[in-house]
XYZ file of C-alpha atoms in Angstrom:
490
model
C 9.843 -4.571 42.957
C 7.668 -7.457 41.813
C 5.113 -7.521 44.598
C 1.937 -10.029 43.932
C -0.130 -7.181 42.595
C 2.219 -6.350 39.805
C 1.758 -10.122 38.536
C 5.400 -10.954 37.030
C 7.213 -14.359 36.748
C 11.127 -15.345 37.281
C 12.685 -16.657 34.032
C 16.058 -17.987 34.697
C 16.362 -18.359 30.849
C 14.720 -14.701 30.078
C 12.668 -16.258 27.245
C 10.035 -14.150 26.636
C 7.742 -11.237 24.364
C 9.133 -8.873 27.668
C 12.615 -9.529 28.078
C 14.541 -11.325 24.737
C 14.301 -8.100 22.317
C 15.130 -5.802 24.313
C 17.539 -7.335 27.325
C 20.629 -8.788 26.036
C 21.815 -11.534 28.545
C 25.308 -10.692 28.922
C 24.615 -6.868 30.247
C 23.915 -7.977 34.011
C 24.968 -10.777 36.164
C 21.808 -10.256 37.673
C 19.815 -10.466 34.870
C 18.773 -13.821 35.541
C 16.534 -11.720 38.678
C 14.884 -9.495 36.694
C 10.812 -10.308 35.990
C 9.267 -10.984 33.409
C 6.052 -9.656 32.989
C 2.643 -11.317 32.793
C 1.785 -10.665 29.216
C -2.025 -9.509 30.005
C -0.611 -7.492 32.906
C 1.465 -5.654 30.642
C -1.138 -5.286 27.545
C -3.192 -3.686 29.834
C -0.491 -1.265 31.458
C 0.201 -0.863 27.504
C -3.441 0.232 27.080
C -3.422 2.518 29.705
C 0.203 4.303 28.767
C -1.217 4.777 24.815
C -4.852 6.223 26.478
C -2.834 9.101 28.291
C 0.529 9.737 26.564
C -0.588 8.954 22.840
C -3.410 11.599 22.620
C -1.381 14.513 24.120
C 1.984 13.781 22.184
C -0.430 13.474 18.534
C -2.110 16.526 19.572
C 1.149 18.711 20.778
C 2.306 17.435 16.753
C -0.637 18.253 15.063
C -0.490 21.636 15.961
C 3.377 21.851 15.419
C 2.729 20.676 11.928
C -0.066 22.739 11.620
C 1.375 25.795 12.185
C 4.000 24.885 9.892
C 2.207 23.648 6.898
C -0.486 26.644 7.335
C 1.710 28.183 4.476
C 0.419 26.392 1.745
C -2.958 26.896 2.409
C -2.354 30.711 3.148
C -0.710 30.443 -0.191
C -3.989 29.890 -2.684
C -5.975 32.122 -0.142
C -3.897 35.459 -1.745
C -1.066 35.838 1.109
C 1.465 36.279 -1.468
C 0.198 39.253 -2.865
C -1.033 40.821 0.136
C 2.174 40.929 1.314
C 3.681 41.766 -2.228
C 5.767 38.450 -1.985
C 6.984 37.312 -5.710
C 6.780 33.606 -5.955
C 11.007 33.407 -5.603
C 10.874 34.940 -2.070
C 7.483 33.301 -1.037
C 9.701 30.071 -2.179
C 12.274 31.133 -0.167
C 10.018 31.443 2.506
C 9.220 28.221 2.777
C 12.738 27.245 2.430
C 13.886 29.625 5.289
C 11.743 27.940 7.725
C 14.485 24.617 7.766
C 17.386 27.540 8.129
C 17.192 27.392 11.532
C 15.010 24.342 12.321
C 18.194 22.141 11.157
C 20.362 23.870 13.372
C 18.327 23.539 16.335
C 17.255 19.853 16.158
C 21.002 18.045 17.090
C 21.164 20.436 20.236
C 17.520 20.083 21.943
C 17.360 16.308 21.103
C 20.483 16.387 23.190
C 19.844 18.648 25.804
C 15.812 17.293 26.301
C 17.209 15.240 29.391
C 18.901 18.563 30.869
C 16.384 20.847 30.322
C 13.713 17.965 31.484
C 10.923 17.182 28.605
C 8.240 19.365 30.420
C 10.071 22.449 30.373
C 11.562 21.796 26.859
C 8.208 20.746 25.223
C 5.846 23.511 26.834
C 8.544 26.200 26.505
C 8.973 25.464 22.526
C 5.172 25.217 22.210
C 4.271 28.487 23.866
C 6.728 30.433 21.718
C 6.082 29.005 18.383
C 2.440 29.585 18.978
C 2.738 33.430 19.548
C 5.277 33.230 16.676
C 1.989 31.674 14.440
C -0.361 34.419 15.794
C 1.748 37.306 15.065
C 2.252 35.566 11.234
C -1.006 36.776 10.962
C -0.559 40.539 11.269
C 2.427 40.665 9.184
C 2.589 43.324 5.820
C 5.928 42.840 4.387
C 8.325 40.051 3.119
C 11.308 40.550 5.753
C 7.978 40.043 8.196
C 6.979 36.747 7.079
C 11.129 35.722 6.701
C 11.115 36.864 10.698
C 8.211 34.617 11.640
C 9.419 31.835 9.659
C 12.849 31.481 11.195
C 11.339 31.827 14.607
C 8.921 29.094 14.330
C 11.757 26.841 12.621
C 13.845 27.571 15.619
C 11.315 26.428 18.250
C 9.863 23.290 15.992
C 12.944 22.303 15.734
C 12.847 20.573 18.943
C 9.582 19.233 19.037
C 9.820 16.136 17.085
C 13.437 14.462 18.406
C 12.230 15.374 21.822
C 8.788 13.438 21.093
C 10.333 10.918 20.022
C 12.642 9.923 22.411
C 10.340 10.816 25.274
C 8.524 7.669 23.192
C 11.797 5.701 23.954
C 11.530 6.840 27.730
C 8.276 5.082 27.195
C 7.888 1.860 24.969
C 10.349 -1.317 24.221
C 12.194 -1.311 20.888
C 9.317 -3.821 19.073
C 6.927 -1.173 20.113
C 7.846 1.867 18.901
C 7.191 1.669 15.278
C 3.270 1.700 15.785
C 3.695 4.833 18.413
C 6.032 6.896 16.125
C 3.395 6.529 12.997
C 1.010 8.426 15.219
C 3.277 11.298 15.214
C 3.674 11.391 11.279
C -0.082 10.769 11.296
C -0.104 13.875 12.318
C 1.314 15.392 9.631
C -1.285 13.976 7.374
C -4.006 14.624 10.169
C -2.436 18.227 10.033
C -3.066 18.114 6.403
C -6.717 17.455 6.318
C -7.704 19.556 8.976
C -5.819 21.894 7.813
C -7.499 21.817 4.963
C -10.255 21.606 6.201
C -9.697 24.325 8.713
C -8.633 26.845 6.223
C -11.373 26.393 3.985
C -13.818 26.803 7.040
C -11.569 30.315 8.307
C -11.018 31.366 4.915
C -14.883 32.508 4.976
C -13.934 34.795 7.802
C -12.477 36.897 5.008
C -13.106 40.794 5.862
C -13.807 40.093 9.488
C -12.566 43.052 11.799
C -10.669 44.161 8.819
C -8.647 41.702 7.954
C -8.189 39.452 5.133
C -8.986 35.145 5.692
C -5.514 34.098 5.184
C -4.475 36.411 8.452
C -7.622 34.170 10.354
C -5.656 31.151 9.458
C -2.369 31.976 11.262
C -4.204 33.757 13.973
C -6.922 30.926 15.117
C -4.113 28.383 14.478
C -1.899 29.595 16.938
C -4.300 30.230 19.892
C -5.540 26.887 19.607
C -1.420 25.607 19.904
C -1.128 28.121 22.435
C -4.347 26.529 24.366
C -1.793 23.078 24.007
C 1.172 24.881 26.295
C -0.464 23.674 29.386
C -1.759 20.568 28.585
C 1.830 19.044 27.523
C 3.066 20.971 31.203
C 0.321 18.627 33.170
C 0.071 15.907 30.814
C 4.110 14.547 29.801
C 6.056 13.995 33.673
C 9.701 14.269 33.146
C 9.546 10.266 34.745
C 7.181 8.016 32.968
C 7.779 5.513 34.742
C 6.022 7.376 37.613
C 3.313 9.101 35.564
C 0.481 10.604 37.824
C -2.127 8.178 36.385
C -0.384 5.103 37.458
C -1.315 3.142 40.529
C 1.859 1.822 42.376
C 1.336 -1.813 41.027
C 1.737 -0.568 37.342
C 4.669 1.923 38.539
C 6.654 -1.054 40.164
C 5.579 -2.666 36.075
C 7.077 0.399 34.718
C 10.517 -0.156 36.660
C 10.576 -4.107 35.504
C 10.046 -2.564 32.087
C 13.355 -0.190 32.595
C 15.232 -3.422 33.499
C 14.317 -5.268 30.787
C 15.242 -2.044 28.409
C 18.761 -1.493 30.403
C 21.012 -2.117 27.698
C 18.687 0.095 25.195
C 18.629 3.283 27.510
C 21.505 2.907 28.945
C 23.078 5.949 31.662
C 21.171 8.775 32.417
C 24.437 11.085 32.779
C 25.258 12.599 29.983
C 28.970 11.304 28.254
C 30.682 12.919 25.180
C 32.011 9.684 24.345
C 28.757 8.192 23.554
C 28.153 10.850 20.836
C 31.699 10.378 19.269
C 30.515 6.801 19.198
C 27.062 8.051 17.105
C 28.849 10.438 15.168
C 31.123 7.912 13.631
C 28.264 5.146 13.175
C 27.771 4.439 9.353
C 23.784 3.577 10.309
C 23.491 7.277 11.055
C 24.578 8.787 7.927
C 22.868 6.061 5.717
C 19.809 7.043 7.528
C 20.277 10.527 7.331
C 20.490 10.036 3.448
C 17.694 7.966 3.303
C 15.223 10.416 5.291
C 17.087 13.159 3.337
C 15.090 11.544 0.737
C 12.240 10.663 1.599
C 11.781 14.214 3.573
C 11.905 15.830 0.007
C 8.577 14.263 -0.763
C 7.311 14.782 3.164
C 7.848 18.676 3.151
C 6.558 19.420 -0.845
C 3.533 17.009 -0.874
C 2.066 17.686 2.792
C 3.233 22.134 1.693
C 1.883 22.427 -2.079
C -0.752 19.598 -2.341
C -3.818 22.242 -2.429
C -1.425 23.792 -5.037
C -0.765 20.727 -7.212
C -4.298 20.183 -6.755
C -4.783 23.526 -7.900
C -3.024 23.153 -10.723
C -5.165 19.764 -12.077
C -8.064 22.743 -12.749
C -9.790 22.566 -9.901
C -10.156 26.149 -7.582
C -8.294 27.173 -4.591
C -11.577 26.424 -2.780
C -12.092 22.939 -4.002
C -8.274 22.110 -3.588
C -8.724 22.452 0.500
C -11.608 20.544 0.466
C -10.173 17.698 -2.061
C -6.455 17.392 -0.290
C -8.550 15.770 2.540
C -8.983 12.610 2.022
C -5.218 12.427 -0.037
C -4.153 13.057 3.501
C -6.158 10.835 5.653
C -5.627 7.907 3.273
C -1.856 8.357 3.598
C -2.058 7.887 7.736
C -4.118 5.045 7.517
C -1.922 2.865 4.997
C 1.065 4.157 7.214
C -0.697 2.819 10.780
C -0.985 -0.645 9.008
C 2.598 -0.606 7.807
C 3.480 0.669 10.955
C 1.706 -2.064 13.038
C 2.994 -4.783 10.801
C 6.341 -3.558 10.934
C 6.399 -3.830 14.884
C 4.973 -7.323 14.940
C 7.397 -8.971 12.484
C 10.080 -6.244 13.631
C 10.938 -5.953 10.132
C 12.282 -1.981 9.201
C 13.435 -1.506 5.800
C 11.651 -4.021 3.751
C 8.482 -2.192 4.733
C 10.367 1.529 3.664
C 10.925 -0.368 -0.095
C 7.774 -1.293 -0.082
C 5.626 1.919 0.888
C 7.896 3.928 -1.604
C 6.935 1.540 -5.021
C 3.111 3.252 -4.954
C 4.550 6.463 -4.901
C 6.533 6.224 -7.625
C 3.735 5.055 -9.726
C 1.819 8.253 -8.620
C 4.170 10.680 -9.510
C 4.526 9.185 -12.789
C 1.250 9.122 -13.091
C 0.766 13.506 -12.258
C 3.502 13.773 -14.715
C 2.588 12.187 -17.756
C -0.003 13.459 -19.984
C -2.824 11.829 -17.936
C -6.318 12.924 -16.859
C -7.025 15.257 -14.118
C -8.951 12.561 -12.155
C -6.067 10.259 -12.712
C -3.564 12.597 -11.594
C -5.700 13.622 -8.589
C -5.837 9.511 -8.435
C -2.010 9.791 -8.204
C -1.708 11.928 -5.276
C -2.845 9.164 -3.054
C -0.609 6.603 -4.200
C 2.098 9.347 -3.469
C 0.452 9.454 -0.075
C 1.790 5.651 0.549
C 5.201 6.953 0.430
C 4.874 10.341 2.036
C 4.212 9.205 5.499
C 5.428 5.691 5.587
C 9.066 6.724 4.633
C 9.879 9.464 6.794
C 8.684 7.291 9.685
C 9.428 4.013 9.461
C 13.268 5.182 8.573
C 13.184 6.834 11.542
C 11.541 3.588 13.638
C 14.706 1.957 11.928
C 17.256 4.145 13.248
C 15.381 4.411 16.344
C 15.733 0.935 17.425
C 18.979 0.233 16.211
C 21.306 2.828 18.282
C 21.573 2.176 21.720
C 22.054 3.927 24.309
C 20.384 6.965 24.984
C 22.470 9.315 24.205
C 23.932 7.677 21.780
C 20.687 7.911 20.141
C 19.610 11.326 21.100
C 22.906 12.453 18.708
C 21.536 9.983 16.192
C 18.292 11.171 16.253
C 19.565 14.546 16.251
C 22.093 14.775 13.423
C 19.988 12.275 10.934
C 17.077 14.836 11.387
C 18.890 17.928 11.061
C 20.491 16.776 7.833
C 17.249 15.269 6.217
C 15.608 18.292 7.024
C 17.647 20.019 4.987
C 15.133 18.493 1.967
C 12.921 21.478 3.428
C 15.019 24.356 1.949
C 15.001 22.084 -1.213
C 11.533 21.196 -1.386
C 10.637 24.734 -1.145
C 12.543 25.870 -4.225
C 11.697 22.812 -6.904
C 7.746 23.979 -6.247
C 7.552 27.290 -7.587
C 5.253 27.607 -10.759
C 2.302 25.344 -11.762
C 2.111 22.316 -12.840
C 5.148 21.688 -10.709
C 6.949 19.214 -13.418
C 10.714 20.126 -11.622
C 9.179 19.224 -8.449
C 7.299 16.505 -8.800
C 10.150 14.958 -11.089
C 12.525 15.534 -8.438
C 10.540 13.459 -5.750
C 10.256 10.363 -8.105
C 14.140 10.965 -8.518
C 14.659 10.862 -5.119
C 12.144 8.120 -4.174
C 14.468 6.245 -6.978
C 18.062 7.528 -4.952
C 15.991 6.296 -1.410
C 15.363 3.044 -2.899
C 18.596 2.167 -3.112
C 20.227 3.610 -0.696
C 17.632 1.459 1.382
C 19.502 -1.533 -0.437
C 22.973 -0.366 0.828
C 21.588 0.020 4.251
C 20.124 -3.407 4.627
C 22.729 -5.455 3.541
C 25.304 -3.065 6.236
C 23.209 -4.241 8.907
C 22.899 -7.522 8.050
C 26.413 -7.275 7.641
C 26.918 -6.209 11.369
C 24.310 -8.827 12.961
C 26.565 -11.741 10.936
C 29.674 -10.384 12.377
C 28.121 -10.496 15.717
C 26.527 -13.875 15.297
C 30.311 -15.306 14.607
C 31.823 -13.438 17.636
C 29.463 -15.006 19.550
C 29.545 -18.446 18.253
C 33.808 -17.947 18.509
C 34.124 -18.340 14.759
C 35.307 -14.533 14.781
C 38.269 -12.774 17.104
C 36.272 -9.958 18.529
C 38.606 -6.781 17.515
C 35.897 -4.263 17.666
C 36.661 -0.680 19.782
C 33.188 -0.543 20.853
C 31.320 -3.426 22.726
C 28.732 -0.993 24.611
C 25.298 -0.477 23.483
C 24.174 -1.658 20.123
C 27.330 -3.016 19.313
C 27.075 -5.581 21.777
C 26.936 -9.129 20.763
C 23.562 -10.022 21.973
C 22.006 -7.061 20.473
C 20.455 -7.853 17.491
C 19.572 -5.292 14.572
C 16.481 -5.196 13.240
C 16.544 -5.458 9.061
């Protein structure tokens, strides 16, 4: 395995940026064997795993999102009444969409190893993206109810399976950085979206039909164009990705070593996810992202409508939600990137959320319309750095695979649940109930955060004094995270 070319060292101690996060000593009595990486060697093998994978997994998201969020736009662009929707059931449409996305999400993060990523990811993307065509020729309410549970349904699997394809992929310390390009995304989805709609929306009479049926119709042959390109682009087996030369493939299997403990057994164990399912870490994340999802699903759906409701026009409100939604993924790429270096989680969720609490206070009270519209982007802050870094969080602290995978699965489907609620608190302008009931829950977040930091510190204390014999070791489970010599990150 470590031939000259692939440029890797013994370390009897396994001290080391390759081996000590990730590759707790006590899981192998070989362990002393395994390489360590060069650390150029494996920046570069780094490099070239972000230049393929990266682009392809934002780009399957984006459209995901876009598809999704398409509703809001459609929304100022005179769907509603096309369709003689009243705003209760166009509300409800919104909310029906998370109906069946949080019943999917625990069972295809959970069957993605089964089913093999490829198949998964490409089958879910070619459905949703006919579902997203055919939005665009519907007439009726039960029509756009249909669409909407479909495409929950088939979304519902994109983003656990993304993510732990990302596990299949990088170490613990650098996930953090490669799961904020996925909510980047979101806000990527935002501003082209807006962007996008305001360019389609001038299609309006074209063939016969109105610009909001242009939206849904362009969106989803440009995800449909994506089917193939996740088929060729994501191999079931990163670690022998077509792009790789045999040097950086025997890399990739010194990598899986080092990340044995964290992955864990590739056959699949109902044990592990009793193990998950009783895990306190879970549920406090699950609350936490419940949270923080509220403000993710009514910010990135109704900004052109808050907007909107400032006094500017439907027109201006595509163009202006922009740069709200670029500046939100590029403060959450810097707290991402700092939160991998320092491999510090919640700290940098407490932080994120304080600037969007000021901006919702700040569309709330009886300010101007430029400082409100000032407020939206210090909302941004929060919108996209708490979803993901939580997730990062829970993400590196469950171990093994599919252990996580139930994790994953469960916390999602419950936080998502903020969809159905974030869809009824935004109903009539100038949204008071629902922006009120983000900075309430960015309040509820905050200290749930709290709770959550002081459990794990908790845990990595008890394990310290195990290890250091000032504790008898009485724990059930030793496996996985709950070993000694795997630390949690705070």
């Amino acid at each position: 395995m470590a031939s000259e070319p692939v440029d890797v060292r013994y370390d009897d101690d396994k001290k080391g940026p390759s081996s000590s996060d990730d590759f707790p000593r006590e899981v192998d009595e070989s362990a002393s064997s395994i390489p360590v990486l060069d650390p150029n060697a494996e920046k570069r093998l780094l490099l070239k795993l972000d230049t393929y994978f990266v682009p392809i997994i934002m780009l399957v998201y984006l459209t995901c999102f876009l598809d999704r969020s398409s509703i809001g736009n459609v929304k100022v662009a005179g769907m509603p009444q096309d369709i003689g929707a009243s705003p209760k059931q166009f509300s409800t449409a919104v909310s029906i969409f998370y109906a069946t996305y949080v019943v999917f999400e625990p069972p295809w993060s959970i069957l993605m190893k089964w089913v093999t990523p490829r198949i998964l990811l490409t089958g879910l993307c070619t459905v949703w993206s006919l579902t997203t065509i055919f939005s665009g020729f519907i007439h009726n309410v039960a029509g756009l109810y249909a669409v909407r549970l479909i495409l929950g349904a088939c979304e519902a699997g994109l983003f656990p399976a993304l993510n732990l394809y990302l596990t299949m992929v990088y170490k613990r310390h650098e996930q953090g950085i490669r799961v904020s390009y996925l909510f980047v995304c979101t806000a990527i989805s935002g501003a082209f979206g807006g962007l996008l709609a305001f360019c389609i929306l001038k299609m309006d009479g074209v063939a016969g039909y109105a610009g909001w049926r242009w939206v849904y119709i362009i969106e989803g042959i440009f995800s449909f164009i994506v089917a193939p390109i996740i088929w060729f682009g994501l191999p079931n087996d990163p670690s022998n990705a077509y792009f790789l030369s045999e040097e950086e493939k025997a890399m990739m299997k010194v990598r899986e070593a080092q990340r044995a403990q964290y992955m864990g057994s590739e056959e699949f164990s109902w044990e592990e996810i009793r193990i998950s399912l009783k895990d306190p870490k879970l549920y406090l994340s699950a609350a936490i992202q419940f949270c923080q999802d509220i403000l993710l699903y009514g910010f990135s759906t109704f900004l052109p409508s808050i907007i909107v409701s400032m006094g500017y026009t439907s027109i201006q409100a595509q163009y202006l939600s922009i740069p709200v939604f670029l500046f939100g993924g590029i403060c959450f790429i810097a707290f991402a990137y700092i939160s991998d270096r320092t491999c510090i989680r919640g700290p940098m969720v407490f932080l994120a959320n304080i600037p969007g609490i000021i901006g919702y206070i700040l569309i709330l009270c009886p300010t101007s319309n430029p400082v409100k519209f000032f407020g939206t982007f210090l909302c941004a802050v929060a919108v996209y750095n708490g979803p993901g870094l939580n997730l990062t969080w829970l993400n590196v602290n469950v171990a093994p695979h599919y252990r996580r995978a139930t994790a994953i699965g469960v916390q999602q489907g419950l936080a998502n649940t903020a969809g159905i609620v974030a869809g009824q608190i935004y109903r009539t302008a100038p949204f008071v109930l629902g922006n009120g009931f983000s900075v309430g829950a960015l309040g509820a977040s905050q200290l749930l955060i709290i709770a959550k930091w002081f459990y794990i510190r908790h845990r990595n204390s008890q394990k310290e004094k195990i290890a250091n014999g000032e504790m008898e070791d009485t724990r059930k489970v030793q496996t996985g995270d709950r070993a000694v010599d795997f630390k949690y990150h705070l």
